[in-house]
mmCIF file of C-alpha atoms in Angstrom:
data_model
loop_
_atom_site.group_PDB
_atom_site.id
_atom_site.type_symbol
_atom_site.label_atom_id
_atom_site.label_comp_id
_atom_site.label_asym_id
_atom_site.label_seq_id
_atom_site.Cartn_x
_atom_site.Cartn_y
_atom_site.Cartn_z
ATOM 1 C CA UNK S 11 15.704 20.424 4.610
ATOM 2 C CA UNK S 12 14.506 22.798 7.691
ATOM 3 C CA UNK S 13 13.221 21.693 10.654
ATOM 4 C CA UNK S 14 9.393 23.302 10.246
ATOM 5 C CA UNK S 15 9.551 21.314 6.424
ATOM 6 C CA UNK S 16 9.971 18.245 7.906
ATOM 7 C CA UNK S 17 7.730 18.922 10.975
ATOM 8 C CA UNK S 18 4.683 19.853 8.458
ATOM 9 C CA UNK S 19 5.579 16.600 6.186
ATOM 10 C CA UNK S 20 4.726 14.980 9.580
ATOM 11 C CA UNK S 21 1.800 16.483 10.332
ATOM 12 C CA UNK S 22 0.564 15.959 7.298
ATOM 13 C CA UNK S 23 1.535 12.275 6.895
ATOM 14 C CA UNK S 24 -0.516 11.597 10.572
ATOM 15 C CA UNK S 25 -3.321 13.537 9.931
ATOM 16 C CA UNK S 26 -3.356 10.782 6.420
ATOM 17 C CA UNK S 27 -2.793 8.228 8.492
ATOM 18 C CA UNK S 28 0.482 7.094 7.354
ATOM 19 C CA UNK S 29 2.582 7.855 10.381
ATOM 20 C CA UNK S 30 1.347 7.676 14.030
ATOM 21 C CA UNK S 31 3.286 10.655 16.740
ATOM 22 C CA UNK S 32 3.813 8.992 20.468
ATOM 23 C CA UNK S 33 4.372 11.714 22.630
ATOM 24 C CA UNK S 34 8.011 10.758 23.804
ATOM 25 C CA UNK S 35 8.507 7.945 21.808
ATOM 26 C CA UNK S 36 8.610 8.974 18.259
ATOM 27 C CA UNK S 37 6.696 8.890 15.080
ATOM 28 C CA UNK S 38 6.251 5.451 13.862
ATOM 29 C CA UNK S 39 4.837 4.389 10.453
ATOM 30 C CA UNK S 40 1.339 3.575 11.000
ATOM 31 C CA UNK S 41 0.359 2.261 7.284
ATOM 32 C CA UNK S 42 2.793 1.320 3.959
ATOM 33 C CA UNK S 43 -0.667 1.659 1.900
ATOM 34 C CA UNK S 44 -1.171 4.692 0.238
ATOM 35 C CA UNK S 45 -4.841 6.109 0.726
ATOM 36 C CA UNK S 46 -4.672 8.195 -2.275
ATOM 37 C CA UNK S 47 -4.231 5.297 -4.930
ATOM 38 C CA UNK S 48 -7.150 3.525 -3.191
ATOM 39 C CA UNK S 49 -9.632 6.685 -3.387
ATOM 40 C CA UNK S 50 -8.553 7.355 -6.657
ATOM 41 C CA UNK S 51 -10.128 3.535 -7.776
ATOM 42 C CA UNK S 52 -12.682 4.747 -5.800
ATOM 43 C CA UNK S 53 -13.331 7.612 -7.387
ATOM 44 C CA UNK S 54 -13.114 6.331 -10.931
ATOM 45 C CA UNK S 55 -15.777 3.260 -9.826
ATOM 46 C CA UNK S 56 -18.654 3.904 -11.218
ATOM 47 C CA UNK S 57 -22.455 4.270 -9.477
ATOM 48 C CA UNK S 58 -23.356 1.009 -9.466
ATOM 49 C CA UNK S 59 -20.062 0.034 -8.314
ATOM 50 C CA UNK S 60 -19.854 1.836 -5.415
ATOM 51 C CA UNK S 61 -23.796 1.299 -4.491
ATOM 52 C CA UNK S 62 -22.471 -2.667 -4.687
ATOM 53 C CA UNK S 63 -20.051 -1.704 -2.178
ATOM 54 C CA UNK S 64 -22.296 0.227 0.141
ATOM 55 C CA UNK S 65 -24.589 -2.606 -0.011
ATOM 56 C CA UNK S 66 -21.733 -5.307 1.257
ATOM 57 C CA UNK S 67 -20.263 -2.315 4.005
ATOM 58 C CA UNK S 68 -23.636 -0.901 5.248
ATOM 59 C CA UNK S 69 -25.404 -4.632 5.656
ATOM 60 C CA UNK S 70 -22.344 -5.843 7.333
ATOM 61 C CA UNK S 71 -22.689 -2.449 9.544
ATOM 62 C CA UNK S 72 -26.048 -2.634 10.279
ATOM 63 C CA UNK S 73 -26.419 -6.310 11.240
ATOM 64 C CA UNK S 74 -23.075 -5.983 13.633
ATOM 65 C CA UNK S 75 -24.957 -2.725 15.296
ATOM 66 C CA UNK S 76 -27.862 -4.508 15.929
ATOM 67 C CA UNK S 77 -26.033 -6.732 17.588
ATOM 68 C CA UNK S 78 -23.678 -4.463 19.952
ATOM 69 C CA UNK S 79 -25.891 -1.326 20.152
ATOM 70 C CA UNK S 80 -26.164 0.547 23.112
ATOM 71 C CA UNK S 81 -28.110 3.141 24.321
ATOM 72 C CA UNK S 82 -26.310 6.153 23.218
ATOM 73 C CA UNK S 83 -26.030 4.812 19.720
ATOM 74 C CA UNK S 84 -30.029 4.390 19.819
ATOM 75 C CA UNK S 85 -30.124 8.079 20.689
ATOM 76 C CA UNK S 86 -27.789 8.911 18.104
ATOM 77 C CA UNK S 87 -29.522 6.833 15.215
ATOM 78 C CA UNK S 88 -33.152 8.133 16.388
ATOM 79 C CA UNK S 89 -31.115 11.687 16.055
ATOM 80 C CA UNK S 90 -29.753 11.004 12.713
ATOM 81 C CA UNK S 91 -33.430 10.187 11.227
ATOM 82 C CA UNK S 92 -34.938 12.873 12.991
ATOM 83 C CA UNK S 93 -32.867 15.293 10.887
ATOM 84 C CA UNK S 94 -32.955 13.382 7.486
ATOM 85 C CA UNK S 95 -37.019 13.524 7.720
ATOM 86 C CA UNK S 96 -36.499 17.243 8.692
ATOM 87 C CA UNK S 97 -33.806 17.816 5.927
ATOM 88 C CA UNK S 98 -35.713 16.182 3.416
ATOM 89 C CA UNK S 99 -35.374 13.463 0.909
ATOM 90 C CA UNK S 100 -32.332 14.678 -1.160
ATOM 91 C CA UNK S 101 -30.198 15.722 1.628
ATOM 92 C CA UNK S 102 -27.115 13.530 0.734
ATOM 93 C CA UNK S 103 -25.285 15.516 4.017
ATOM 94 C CA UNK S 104 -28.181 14.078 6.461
ATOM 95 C CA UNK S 105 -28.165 10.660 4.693
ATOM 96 C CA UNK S 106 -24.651 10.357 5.010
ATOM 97 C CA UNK S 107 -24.944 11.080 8.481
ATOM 98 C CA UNK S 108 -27.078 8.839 9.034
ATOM 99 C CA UNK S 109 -25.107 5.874 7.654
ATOM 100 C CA UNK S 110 -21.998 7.280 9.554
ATOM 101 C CA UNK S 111 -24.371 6.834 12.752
ATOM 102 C CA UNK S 112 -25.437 2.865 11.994
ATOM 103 C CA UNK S 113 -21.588 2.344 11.165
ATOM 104 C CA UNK S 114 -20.305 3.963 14.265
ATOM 105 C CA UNK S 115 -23.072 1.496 16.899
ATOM 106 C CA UNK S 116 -20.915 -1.340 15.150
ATOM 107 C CA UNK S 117 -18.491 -0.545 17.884
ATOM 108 C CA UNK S 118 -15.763 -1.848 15.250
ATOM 109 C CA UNK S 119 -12.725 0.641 14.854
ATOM 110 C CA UNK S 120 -11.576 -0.433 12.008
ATOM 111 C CA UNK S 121 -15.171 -0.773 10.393
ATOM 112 C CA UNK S 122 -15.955 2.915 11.441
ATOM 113 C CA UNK S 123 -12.336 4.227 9.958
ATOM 114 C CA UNK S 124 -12.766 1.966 6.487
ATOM 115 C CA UNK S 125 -16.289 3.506 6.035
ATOM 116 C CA UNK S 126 -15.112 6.861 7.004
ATOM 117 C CA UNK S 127 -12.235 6.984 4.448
ATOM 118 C CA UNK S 128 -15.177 5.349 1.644
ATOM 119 C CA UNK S 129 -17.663 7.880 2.600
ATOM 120 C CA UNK S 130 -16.197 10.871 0.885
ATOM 121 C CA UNK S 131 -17.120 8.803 -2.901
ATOM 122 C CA UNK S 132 -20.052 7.797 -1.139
ATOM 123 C CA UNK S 133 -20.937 10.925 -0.362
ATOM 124 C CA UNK S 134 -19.861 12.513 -3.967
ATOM 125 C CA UNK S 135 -22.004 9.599 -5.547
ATOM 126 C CA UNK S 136 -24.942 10.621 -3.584
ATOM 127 C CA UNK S 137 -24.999 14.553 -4.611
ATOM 128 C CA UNK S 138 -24.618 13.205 -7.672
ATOM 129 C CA UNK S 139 -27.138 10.822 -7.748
ATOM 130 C CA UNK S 140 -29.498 12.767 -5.767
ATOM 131 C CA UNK S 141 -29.069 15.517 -7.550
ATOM 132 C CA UNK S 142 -30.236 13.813 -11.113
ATOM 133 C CA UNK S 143 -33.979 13.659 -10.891
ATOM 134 C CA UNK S 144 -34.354 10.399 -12.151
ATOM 135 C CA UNK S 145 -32.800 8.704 -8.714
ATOM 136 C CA UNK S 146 -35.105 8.056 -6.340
ATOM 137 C CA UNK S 147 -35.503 9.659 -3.167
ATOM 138 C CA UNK S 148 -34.140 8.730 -0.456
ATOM 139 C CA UNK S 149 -36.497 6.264 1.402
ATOM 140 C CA UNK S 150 -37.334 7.737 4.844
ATOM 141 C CA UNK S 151 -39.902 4.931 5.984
ATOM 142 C CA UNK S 152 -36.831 2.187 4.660
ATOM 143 C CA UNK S 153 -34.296 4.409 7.014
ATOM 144 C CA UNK S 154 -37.108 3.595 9.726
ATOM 145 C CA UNK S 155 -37.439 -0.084 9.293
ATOM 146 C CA UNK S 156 -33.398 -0.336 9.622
ATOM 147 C CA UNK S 157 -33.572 1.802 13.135
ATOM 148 C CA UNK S 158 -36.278 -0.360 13.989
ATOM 149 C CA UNK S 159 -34.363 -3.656 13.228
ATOM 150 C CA UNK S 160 -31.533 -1.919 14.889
ATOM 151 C CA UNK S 161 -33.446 -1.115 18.377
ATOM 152 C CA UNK S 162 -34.838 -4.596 18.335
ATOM 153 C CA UNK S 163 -31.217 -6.079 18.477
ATOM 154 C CA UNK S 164 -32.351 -8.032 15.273
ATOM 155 C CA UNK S 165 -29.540 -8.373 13.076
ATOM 156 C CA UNK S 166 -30.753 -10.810 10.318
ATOM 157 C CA UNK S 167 -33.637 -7.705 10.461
ATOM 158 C CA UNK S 168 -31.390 -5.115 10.374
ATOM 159 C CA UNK S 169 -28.769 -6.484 7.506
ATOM 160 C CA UNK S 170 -32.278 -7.088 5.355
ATOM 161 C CA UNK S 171 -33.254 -3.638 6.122
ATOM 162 C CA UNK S 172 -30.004 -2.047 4.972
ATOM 163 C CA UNK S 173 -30.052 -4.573 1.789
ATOM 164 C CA UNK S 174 -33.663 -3.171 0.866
ATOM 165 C CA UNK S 175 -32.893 0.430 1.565
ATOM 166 C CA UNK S 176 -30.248 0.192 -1.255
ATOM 167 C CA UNK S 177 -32.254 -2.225 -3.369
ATOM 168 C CA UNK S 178 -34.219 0.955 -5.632
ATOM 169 C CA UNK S 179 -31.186 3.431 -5.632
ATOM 170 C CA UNK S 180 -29.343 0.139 -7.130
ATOM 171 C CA UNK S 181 -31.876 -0.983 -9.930
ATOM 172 C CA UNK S 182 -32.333 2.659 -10.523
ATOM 173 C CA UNK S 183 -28.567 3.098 -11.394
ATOM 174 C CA UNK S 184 -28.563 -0.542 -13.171
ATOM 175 C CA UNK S 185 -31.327 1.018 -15.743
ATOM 176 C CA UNK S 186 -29.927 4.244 -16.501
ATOM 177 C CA UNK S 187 -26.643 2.954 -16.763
ATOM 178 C CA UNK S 188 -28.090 -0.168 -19.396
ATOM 179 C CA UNK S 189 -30.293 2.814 -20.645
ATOM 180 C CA UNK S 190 -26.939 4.873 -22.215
ATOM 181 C CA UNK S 191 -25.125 1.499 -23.733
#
């Protein structure tokens, strides 16, 4: 095998994850998991079950960032809703952004790279959902409660918040999917 083969397998295989490069040390294998199995479950999940899981993530995210938010992260939420309400109600990119911005004030690394990795279903799930006119909206005055609970430094606020921002989008999936049994 040539030399440029092997030195795009690597490339590749950091830029997944799987292998870490240390400039004069080596490459080193960063993760024995493969991503693609897990994103494939992921991707075969259906609505409600990945709305279950972005209910567990996102109230465990928003709780922790009430408690370790800083100023820049205010900035950067108050950012991220400034663009949703300006984007409008179906924007699944500005949502997603915004979720991306309460995940990233958790100040957790792994948290931030977990949810990154999930948010390309999420994200697929929400064009989806968004898309069908029977899904709600997404609820810009719920999106201000949760930055609210979040600038307070109130996290048992801030996890309710994020519960009851996902609370219609969830019985909303629950009755169309009991609707087509």
């Amino acid at each position: 095998m040539g030399r440029n083969t092997v030195r795009e397998a690597v490339r590749v295989l950091v830029h997944a994850g799987l292998l870490e490069s240390r400039q004069g040390n080596g490459t080193f294998v960063r993760s024995t998991a493969d991503p693609a199995a897990v994103l494939h479950g992921v991707r075969h999940a259906g609505a409600a079950d990945v709305l279950e899981l972005r209910v567990a993530l996102e109230a465990e995210a928003a709780r922790l960032a009430a408690a370790r938010r800083d100023t820049h992260d205010l900035l950067r939420l108050r950012a991220a809703l400034t663009t949703l309400r300006e984007e409008g109600d179906r924007d699944a990119d500005a949502d997603l952004a915004f979720h991306l911005a309460v995940v990233g004030a958790t100040h957790n690394a792994a948290f931030v790279e977990v949810y990154r990795f999930f948010s390309a279903q999420v994200h697929e799930v929400l064009v989806e959902a968004l898309g069908d006119r029977e899904m709600p909206p997404v609820d810009i005055d719920a999106h201000e409660a949760l930055v609210a609970a979040v600038e307070a430094g109130d996290p048992e606020a801030a996890e309710r918040q994020a519960r009851e921002l996902l609370r219609v989008p969830m019985e909303t999936v629950t009755a169309l999917t009991e609707r087509t049994r």
